[in-house]
Structures are given as structure tokens and as C-alpha cells.
Short mmCIF file of C-alpha atoms in Angstrom, two decimals:
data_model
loop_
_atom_site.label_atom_id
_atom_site.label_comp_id
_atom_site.label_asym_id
_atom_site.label_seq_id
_atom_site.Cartn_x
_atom_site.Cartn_y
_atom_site.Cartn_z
CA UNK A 26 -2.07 -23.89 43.31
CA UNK A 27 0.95 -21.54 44.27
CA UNK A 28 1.36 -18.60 42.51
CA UNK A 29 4.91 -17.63 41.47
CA UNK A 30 6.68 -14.76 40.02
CA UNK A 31 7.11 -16.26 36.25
CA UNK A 32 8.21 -13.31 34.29
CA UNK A 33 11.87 -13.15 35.48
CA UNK A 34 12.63 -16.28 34.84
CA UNK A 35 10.41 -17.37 31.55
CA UNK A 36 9.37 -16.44 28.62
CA UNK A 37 7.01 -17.46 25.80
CA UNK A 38 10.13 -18.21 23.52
CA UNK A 39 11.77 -20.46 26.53
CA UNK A 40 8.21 -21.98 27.23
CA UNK A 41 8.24 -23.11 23.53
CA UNK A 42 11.75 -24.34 23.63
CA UNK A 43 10.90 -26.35 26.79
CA UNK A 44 7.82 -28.03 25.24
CA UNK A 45 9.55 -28.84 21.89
CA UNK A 46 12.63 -30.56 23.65
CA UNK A 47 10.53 -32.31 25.90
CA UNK A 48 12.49 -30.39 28.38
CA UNK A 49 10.14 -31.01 31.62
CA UNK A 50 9.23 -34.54 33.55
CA UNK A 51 7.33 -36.38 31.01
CA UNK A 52 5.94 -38.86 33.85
CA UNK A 53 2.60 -38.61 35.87
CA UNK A 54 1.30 -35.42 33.96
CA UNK A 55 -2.10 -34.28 33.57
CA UNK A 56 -4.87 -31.57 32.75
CA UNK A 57 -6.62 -29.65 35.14
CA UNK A 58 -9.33 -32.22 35.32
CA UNK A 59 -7.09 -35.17 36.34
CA UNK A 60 -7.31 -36.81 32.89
CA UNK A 61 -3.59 -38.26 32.06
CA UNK A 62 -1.32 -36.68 29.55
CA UNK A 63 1.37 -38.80 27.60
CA UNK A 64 3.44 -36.57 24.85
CA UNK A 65 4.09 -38.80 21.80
CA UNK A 66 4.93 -36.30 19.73
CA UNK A 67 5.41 -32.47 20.66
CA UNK A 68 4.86 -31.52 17.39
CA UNK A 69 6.48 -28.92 14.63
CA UNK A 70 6.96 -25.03 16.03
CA UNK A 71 4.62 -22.79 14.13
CA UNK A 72 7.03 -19.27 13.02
CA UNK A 73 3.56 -17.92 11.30
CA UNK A 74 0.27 -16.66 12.76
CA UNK A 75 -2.24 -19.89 14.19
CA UNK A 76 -1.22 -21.96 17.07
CA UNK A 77 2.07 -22.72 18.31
CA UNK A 78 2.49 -26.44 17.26
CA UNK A 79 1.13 -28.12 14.41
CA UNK A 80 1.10 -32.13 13.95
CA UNK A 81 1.29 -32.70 17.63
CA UNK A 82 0.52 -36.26 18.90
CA UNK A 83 -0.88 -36.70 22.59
CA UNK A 84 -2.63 -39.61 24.50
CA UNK A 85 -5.18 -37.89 26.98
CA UNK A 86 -6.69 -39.94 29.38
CA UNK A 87 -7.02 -43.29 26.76
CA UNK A 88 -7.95 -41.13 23.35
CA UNK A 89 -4.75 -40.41 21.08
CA UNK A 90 -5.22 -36.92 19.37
CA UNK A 91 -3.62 -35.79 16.75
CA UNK A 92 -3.62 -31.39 16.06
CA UNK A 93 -2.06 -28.54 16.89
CA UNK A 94 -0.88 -27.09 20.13
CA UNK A 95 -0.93 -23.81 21.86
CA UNK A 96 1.39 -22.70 24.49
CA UNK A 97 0.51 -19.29 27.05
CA UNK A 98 2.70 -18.36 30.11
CA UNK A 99 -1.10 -18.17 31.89
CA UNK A 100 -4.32 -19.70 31.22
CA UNK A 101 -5.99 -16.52 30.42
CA UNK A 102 -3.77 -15.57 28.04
CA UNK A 103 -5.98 -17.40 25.33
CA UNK A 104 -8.82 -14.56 25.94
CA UNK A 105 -5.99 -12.43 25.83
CA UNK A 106 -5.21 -12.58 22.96
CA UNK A 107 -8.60 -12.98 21.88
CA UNK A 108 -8.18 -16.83 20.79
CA UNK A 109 -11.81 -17.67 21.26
CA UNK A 110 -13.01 -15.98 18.01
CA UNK A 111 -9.97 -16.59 16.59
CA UNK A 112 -10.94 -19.90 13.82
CA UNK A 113 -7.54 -21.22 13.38
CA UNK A 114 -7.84 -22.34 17.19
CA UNK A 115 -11.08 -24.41 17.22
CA UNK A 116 -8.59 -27.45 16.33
CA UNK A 117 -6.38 -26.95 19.66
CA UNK A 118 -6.69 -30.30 20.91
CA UNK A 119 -4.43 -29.43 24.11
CA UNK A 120 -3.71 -25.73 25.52
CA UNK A 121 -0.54 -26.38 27.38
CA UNK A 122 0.07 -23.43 30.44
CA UNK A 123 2.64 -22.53 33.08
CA UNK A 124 0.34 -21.09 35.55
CA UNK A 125 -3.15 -22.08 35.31
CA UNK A 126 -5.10 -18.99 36.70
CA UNK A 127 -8.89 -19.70 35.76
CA UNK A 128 -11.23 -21.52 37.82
CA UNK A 129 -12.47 -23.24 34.89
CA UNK A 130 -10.63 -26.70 34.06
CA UNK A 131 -10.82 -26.21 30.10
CA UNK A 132 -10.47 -23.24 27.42
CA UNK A 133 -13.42 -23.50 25.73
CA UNK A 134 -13.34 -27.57 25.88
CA UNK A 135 -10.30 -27.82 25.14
CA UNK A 136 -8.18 -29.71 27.70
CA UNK A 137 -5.65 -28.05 29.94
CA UNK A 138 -1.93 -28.69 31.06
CA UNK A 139 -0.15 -26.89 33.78
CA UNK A 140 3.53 -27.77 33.60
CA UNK A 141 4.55 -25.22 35.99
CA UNK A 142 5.69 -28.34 38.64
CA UNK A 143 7.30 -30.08 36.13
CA UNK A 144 9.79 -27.71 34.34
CA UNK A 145 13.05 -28.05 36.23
CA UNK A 146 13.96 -25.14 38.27
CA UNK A 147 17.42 -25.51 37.42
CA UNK A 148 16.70 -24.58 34.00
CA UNK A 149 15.06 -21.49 34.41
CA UNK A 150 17.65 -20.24 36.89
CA UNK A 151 20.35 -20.77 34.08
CA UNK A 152 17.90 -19.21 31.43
CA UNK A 153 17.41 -16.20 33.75
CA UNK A 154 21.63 -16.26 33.87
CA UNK A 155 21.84 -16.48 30.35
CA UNK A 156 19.64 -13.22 29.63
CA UNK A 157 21.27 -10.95 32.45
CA UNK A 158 24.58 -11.66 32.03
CA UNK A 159 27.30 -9.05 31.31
CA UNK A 160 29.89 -11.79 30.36
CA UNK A 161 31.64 -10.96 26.99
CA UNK A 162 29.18 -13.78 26.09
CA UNK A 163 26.39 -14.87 27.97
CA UNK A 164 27.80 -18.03 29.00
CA UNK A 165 30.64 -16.54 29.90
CA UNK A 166 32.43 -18.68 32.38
CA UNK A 167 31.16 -21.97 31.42
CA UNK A 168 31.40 -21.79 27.36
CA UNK A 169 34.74 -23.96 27.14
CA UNK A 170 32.75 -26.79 28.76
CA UNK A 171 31.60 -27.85 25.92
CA UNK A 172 32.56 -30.60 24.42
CA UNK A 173 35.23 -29.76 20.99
CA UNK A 174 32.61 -32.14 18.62
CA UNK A 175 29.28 -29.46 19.62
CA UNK A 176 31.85 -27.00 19.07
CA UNK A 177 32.58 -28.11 15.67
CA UNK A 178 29.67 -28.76 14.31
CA UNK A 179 28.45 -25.40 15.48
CA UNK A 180 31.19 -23.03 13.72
CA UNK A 181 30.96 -25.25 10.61
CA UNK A 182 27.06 -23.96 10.57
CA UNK A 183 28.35 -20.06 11.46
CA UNK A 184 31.07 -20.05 9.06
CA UNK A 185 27.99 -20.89 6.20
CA UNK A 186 25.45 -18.70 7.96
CA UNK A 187 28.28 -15.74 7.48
CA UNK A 188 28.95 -16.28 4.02
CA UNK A 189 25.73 -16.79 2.88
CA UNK A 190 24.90 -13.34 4.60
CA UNK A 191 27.78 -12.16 2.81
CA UNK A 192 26.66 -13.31 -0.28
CA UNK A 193 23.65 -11.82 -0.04
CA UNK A 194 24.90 -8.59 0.60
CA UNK A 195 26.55 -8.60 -2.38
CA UNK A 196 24.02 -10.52 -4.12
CA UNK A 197 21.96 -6.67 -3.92
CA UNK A 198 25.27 -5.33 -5.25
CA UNK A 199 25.71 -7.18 -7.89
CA UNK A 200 21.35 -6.38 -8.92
CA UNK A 201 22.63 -2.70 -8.55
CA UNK A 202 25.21 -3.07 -10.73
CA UNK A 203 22.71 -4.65 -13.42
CA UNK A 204 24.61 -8.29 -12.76
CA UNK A 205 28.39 -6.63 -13.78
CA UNK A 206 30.63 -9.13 -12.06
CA UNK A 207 33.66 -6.81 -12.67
CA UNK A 208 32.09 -3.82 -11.03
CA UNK A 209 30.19 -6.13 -8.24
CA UNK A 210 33.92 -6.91 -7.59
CA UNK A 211 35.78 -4.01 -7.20
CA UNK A 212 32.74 -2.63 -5.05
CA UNK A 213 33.70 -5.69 -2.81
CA UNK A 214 37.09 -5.00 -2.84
CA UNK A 215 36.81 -1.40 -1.98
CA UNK A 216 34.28 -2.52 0.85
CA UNK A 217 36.64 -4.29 2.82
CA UNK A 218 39.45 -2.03 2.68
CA UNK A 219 37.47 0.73 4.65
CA UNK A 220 36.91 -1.82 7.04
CA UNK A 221 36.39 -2.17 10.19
CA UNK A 222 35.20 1.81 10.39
CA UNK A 223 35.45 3.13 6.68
CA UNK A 224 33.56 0.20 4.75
CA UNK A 225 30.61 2.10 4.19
CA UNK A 226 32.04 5.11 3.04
CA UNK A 227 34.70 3.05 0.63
CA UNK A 228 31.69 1.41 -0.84
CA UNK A 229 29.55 4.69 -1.23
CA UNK A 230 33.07 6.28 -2.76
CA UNK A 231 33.74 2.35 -5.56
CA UNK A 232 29.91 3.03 -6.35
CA UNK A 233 30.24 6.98 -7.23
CA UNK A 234 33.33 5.70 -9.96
CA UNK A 235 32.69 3.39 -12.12
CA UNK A 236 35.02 0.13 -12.65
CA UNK A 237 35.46 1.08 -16.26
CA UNK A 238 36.12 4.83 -15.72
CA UNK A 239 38.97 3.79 -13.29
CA UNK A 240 39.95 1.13 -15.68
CA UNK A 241 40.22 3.89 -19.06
CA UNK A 242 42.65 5.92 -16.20
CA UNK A 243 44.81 2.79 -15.27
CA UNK A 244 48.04 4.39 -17.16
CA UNK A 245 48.28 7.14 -14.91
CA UNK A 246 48.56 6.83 -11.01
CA UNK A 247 48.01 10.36 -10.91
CA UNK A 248 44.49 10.32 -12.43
CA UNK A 249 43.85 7.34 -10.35
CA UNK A 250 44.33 8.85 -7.21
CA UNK A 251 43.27 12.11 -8.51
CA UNK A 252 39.82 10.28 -9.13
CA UNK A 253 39.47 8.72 -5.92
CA UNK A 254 40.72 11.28 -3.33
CA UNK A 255 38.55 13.93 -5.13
CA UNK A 256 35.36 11.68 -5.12
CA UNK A 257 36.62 11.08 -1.29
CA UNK A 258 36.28 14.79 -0.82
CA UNK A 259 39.79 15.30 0.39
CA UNK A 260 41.18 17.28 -1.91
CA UNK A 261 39.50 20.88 -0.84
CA UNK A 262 42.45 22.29 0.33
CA UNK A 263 44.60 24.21 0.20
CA UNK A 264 47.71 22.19 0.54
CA UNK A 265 51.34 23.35 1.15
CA UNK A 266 52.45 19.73 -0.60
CA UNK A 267 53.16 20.24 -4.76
CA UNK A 268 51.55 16.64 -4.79
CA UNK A 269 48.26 16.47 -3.18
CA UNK A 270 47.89 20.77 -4.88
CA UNK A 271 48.85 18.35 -8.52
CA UNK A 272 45.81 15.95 -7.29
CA UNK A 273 43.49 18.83 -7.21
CA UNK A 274 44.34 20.40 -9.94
CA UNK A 275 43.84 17.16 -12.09
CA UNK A 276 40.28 16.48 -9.83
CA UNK A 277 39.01 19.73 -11.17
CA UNK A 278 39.15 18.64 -14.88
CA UNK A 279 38.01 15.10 -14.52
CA UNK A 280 34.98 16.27 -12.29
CA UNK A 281 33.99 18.13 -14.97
CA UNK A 282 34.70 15.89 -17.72
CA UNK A 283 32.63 13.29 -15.73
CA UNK A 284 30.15 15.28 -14.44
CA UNK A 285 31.32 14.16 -10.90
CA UNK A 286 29.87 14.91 -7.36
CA UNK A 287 32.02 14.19 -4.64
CA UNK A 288 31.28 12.87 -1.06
CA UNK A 289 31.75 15.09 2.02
CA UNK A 290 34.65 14.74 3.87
CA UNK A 291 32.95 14.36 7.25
CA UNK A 292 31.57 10.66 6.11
CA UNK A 293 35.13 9.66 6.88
CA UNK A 294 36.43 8.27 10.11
CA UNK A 295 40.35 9.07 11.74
CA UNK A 296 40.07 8.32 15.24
CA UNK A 297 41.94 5.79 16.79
CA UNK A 298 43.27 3.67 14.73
CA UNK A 299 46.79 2.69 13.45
CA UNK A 300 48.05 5.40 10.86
CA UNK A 301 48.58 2.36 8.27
CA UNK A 302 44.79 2.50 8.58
CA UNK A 303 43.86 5.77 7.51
CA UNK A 304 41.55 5.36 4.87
CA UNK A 305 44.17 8.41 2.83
CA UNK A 306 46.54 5.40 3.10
CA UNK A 307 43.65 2.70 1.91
CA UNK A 308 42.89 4.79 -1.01
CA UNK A 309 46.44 4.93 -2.06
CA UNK A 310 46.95 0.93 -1.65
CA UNK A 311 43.44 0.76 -3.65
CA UNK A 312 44.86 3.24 -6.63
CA UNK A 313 48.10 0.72 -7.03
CA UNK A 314 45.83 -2.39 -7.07
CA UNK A 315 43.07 -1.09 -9.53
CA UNK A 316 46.24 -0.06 -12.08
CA UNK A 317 45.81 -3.81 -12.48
CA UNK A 318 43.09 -3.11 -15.24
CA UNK A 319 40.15 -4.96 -16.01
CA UNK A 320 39.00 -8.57 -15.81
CA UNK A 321 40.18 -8.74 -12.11
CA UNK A 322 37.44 -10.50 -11.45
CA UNK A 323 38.11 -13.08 -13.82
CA UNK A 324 41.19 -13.58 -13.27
CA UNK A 325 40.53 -14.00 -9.71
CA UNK A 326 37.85 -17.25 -10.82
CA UNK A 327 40.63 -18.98 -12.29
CA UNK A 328 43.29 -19.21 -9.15
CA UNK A 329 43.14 -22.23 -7.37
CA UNK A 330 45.48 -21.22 -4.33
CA UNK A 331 45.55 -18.81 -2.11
CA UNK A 332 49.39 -17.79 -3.15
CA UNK A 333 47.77 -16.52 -6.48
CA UNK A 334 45.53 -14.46 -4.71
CA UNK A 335 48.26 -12.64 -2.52
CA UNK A 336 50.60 -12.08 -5.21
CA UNK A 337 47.41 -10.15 -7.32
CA UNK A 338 46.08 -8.28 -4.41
CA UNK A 339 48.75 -7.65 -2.22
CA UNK A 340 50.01 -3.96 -2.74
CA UNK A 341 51.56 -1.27 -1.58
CA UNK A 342 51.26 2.57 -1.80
CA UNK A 343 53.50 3.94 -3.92
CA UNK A 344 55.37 7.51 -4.26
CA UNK A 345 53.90 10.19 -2.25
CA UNK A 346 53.04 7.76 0.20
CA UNK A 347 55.66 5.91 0.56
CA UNK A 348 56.97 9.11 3.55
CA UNK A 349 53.05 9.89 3.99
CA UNK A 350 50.03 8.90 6.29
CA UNK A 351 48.31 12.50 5.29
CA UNK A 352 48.42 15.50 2.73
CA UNK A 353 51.18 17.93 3.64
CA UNK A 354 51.59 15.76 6.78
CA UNK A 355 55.55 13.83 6.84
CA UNK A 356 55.27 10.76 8.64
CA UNK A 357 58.28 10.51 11.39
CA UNK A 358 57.93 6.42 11.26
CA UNK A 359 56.81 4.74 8.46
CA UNK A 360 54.45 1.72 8.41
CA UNK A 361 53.27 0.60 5.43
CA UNK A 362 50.32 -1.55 5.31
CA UNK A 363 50.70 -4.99 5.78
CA UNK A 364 50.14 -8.81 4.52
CA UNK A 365 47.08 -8.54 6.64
CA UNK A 366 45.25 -6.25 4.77
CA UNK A 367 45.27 -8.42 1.90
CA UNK A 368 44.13 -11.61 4.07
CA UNK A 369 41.44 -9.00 5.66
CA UNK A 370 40.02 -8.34 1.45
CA UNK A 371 40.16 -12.21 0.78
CA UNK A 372 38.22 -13.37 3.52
CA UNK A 373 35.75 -10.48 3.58
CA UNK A 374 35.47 -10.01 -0.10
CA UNK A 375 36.76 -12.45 -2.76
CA UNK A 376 35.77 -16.09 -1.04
CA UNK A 377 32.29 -14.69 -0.02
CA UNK A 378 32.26 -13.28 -3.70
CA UNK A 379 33.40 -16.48 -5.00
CA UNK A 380 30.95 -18.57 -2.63
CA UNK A 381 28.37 -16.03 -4.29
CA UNK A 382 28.93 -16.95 -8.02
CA UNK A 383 29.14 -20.75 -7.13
CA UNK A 384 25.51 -20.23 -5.53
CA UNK A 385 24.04 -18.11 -8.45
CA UNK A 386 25.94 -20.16 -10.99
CA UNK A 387 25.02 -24.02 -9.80
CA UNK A 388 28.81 -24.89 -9.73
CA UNK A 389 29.24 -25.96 -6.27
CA UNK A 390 32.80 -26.24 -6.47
CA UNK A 391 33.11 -22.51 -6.14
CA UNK A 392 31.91 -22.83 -2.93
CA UNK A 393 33.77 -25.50 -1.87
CA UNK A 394 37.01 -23.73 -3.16
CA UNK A 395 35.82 -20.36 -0.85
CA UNK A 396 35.15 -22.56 2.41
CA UNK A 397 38.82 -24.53 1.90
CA UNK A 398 40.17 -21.42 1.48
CA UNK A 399 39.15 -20.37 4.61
CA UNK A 400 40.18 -23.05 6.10
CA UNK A 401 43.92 -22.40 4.53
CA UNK A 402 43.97 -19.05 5.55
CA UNK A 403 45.69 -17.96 9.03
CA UNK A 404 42.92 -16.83 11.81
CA UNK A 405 42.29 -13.09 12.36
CA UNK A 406 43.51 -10.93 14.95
CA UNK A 407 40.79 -8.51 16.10
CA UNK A 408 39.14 -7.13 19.70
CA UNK A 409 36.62 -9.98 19.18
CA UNK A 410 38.93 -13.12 19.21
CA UNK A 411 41.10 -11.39 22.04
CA UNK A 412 37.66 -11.89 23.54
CA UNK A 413 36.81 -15.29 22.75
CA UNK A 414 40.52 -16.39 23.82
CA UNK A 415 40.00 -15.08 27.37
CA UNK A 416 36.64 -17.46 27.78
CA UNK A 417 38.70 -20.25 26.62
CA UNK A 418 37.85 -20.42 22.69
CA UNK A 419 40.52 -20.15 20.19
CA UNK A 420 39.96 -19.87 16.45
CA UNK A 421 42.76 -22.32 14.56
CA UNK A 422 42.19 -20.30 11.40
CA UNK A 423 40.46 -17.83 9.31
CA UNK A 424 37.43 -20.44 9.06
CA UNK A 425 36.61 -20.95 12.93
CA UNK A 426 37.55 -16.78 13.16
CA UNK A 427 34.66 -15.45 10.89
CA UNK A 428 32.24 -18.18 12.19
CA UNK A 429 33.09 -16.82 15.75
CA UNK A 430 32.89 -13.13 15.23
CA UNK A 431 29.19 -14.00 13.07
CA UNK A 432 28.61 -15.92 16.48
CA UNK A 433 29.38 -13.29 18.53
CA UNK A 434 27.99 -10.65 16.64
CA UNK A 435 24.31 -12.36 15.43
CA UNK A 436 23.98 -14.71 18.60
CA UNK A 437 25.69 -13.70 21.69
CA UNK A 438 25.10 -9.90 21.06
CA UNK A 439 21.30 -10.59 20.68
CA UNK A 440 20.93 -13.46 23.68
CA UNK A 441 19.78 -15.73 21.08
CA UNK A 442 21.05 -18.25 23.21
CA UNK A 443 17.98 -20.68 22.60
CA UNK A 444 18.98 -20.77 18.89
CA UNK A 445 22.82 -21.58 19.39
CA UNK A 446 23.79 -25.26 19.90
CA UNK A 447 26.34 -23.98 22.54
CA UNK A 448 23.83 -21.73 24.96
CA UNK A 449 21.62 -24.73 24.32
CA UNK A 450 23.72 -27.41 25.23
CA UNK A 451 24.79 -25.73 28.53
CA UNK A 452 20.92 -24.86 28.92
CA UNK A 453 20.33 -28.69 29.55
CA UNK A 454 23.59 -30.22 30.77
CA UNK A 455 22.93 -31.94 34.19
CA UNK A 456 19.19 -31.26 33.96
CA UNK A 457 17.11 -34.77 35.57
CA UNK A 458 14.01 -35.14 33.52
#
């Protein structure tokens, strides 16, 4: 028996991977005593505490067992882990090893399999790639290899993985909100126009001001914006502008009508990024579009196309910031936010809100509508599909553009690569069993 240096290259998760796709020469096997070992059936991969496998089917020598299955990178990892008084293992009916490093044959009578010669090398030397790479994603180089149906299929199941994690984000908004659709809403809304820096603090800011206190100011922009750059904290002052010294003013008296506490100003973030961006500018756009009133919500149930839902959310700031990034601060070139900040609050907020209300609802059709949509909607332009571009993988629209950045972000970022179809399918490509 050679010994080898196993830990680089392998790991418990790839040794369970390799035994439940069969991924090793399935001829000519057998246990440490010479008895033969045919794999009917691997059996089902255990995520709670017991063995590994469970249902496994196995012809040793000429018995066929049928039981569970547990996998160790070493023999004496069973006493280990302190397996023998352990009663969930007594109905092991085959300990399956790397390295088999006892002198005795069995674990405790139960028969043992050393597939150390029979995983492919190959396959561990791409594994071991996988895991150290410094690629933008771990398969870096190699990713546009594979074939457009895998690919498919594959951002089909990350665009629903992101919207269901989506939906339950705001699933825990709309509890908080004691199941107010209206106010779950606007929370949304206000999320994604902090984002990809401010989110957090726009959503701490929507849930300090309630939907139907905004809604009683609608009337007057003023009070609006009063309202939500004084909850912002950025109206301390003191200001050499009449407007933003009018905004304070106004602040003072509604604070103490509504028994207000503001954030600090520090939770917000300036730093590079485009001054159409600053969240003083996002606050402004988000004063214009809540003088909309109430029932956005529903309103926003009934529209069937995606034109509907630009012409109620697309907005721009209006007076003081029409010449204005910050207080008392003149802007020498104006840029007013653009189309893609309302794109940015549909496919961040509504659809997953929408999906959301089809799922708590039963009316599946609300979901369908949100995942069309997407699908209707141009891609996004972001650091993250620059990214993907340069490996070779382009997102056609908003749909394949969410499921890549939840791919990148949930997958690749975490070398989950033994859970994604892609890493996966690259994993085995070429590999002679």
C-alpha cells in the first residue's frame, strides 16, 4: 500500500461527490479482504447526522446488501470520530476509504473499500485547480467550454434560486410590516435605490417613515424631502443654500410632530461613485416618485407590461436638484439619473416582489409574469458582467444577468464548484472510467 499526500488534493465533500457519481473505475474492485465489490446503487447523500449514504445497494463477494454507507478520507477516521459507539452505524454494511491505514481488514466487521487506485488522478488535479484558483471564477479559462444547453439549464435554476432568495428577504419584510403590502413595497423600492452601496441604509431610512406618513405629506415636495433628508441625517447644517436651510427648518417641526429620530449621517456612503448616484440625488428621485400617493403597490399588480412599469416609476428630481448633486454644492455638469435606475428598482424590487405575492398567494401566474419580465428586460451593466464577458459568458438580458451575478456571488465566490452544473461538468469532461 503506498501512502500519498491526500489532503491537497481531496476532501470529504469531493470523496462524497466521487462515490455518488460513480466517479471512479467501477470494474475489478474489492475490500481489503479480496471479497468483490459491485455498486448497484450508491445510494441517497445523508445532509443530517448518521452515515453518509442511506438506501445503498452493493453485491459483495455473491451477497447483495442493502443499508447505508459511510465514507472517511482514512480508515481510522471511523474511531475518529468515535463511530464505534456511535448506534446509528451498526447498520454500515460497507465503510468505503481512500487510504486504508489499519492493519485490520474490517471496521468492526464491517467490510472495507479502498478506492484510492481507482479515483482518476485527473480529477483530483482539476479539483485541486478548481479550489486554488485566482481566476475571476474558478474555472476561469475553460468556463465557455461548455456546451450553451448545460448553460441554459443552469441560469434558468440561478435566475429562480435569486428570486426566491429575494423573496424571502422580503418575505421577513413584509412579517415586519405586520403583512402591509403597501409599506412591504415602498421598503423594496427604497432598498434598491441605495443600491449597490446605500441599500441598507435606504431601507433602515423607508423603515424609520412610515408609507402612510409620507403618503398624508404627498401635496408638498417640500415636506417630502424635508421628511426624508432629515430622517437621512443630512440636514444638520448649517447651509449657505435658502433651500436645503427651508428643509431644516420644516424637519424641525415634523420631528417633533412625529416624534422622529433620525439616522446618523456617517451610515451613508459617497466614495466613488457617479454623482447621479449620490444617495442626496436618490432621495430626491425617491421624494418625486412617492408624491405618487398610495396604492402603488396595487397599481403595480395590475400592469401587464413592462412599459407600464417605466412610465410609473421612472422619475426625475425635480427643482433644487435639477442644478444640484449636494446642499449648497452647484453642479458644473449636470447628469440626471437615468432609465437605468428604474430598470435597476424593477428587477431588484418589483418582479422579486411580484414573484413573492404569486408564491404567498397560490397564483402562479404572478410568477410567471416576474420571470417573463425578466426575460423582456435589457441585461445589466455592472463590474460583474464586465467580468463574466472577459471569460467568454455574455448575459442576453436582465434574466441570464441576475442568474449570473447570484452565480457568481453564491457559487463561484464560495468554490461551491461541486454544487454548480458548470464546475461539475468540467470536473468530469474527458475523465475514462
Amino acid at each position: 500500500m503506498t501512502i500519498v499526500q491526500i489532503a491537497p488534493l481531496l476532501t470529504e465533500e469531493l470523496f462524497q461527490y466521487i462515490w455518488q457519481h460513480r466517479l471512479f473505475t467501477i470494474s475489478h474492485l474489492h475490500t481489503i479482504e479480496g471479497e468483490a465489490v459491485q455498486v448497484l446503487q450508491p445510494g441517497v447523500l445523508n445532509s443530517n447526522d448518521g452515515p453518509d449514504f442511506s438506501n445503498a445497494r452493493l453485491r459483495i463477494g455473491d451477497t447483495i446488501w442493502a443499508g447505508n454507507v459511510e465514507l472517511h478520507l482514512k480508515t481510522s477516521d471511523w474511531y475518529r470520530h468515535n463511530h464505534q459507539r456511535d448506534p446509528r452505524y451498526k447498520n454500515v454494511v460497507l465503510h468505503v476509504v481512500f487510504e486504508h491505514d489499519l492493519e485490520e481488514t474490517t471496521t468492526q466487521g464491517i467490510p472495507c473499500l479502498e478506492l484510492q487506485s481507482a479515483i482518476p488522478k485527473m480529477l483530483l488535479h482539476r479539483y485541486a485547480q478548481l479550489k486554488h484558483s485566482g481566476h475571476f471564477v474558478p474555472c476561469g479559462g475553460n468556463v465557455a467550454t461548455v456546451e450553451r444547453l448545460t448553460w441554459r439549464s443552469w441560469k434558468d435554476r440561478m435566475l429562480v434560486e435569486r428570486l426566491e432568495r429575494r423573496a424571502d428577504m422580503m418575505k421577513e419584510w413584509l412579517n415586519k410590516s405586520r403583512n402591509n403590502w403597501e409599506e412591504c413595497c415602498y421598503w423594496a423600492i427604497a432598498h434598491s435605490y441605495g443600491l449597490p452601496v446605500n441599500g441598507d441604509a435606504f431601507l433602515k431610512l423607508a423603515q424609520s417613515l412610515p408609507y402612510t406618513m409620507l403618503v398624508r405629506n404627498k401635496h408638498n415636495l417640500v415636506q417630502l424631502e424635508a421628511l426624508l433628508f432629515g430622517q437621512a441625517g443630512m440636514l444638520e447644517g448649517p447651509f449657505s443654500d435658502e433651500y436645503p436651510s427651508e428643509l431644516q427648518a420644516e424637519y424641525v417641526f415634523l420631528k417633533r410632530k412625529y416624534h422622529l429620530l433620525s439616522l446618523l449621517p456617517h451610515q451613508w456612503k459617497w466614495l466613488r461613485m457617479r454623482p447621479s448616484s449620490f444617495p442626496s440625488v436618490r432621495l430626491a428621485s425617491l421624494a418625486v416618485l412617492l408624491q405618487q400617493g398610495r396604492d402603488l403597490f396595487a397599481r403595480l399588480l395590475e400592469m401587464k407590461d413592462l412599459q407600464h412599469f417605466h412610465e410609473v416609476l421612472f422619475v426625475q428630481p425635480e427643482g433644487y436638484w435639477k442644478d444640484h448633486y449636494r446642499f449648497d454644492t452647484p453642479a458644473v455638469i449636470m447628469r440626471r439619473p437615468g432609465i437605468m435606475v428604474t430598470r435597476n428598482v424593477i428587477i431588484n424590487s418589483i418582479l422579486p416582489l411580484l414573484y413573492l405575492y404569486g408564491r404567498e398567494k397560490g397564483l402562479p401566474e404572478y410568477q410567471e409574469r416576474a420571470l417573463g419580465m425578466m426575460e423582456a428586460l435589457p441585461a445589466e451593466e455592472n463590474n460583474v458582467m464586465e467580468g463574466w464577458k472577459k471569460v467568454g459568458i455574455l448575459a442576453g438580458d436582465a434574466a441570464d444577468s441576475q442568474a449570473l451575478l447570484h452565480l457568481k456571488q453564491h457559487y463561484c465566490e464560495e468554490k461551491r464548484c461541486l454544487q454548480c452544473a458548470i464546475g461539475c461538468k468540467l470536473l468530469k469532461t474527458g475523465i475514462a472510467l
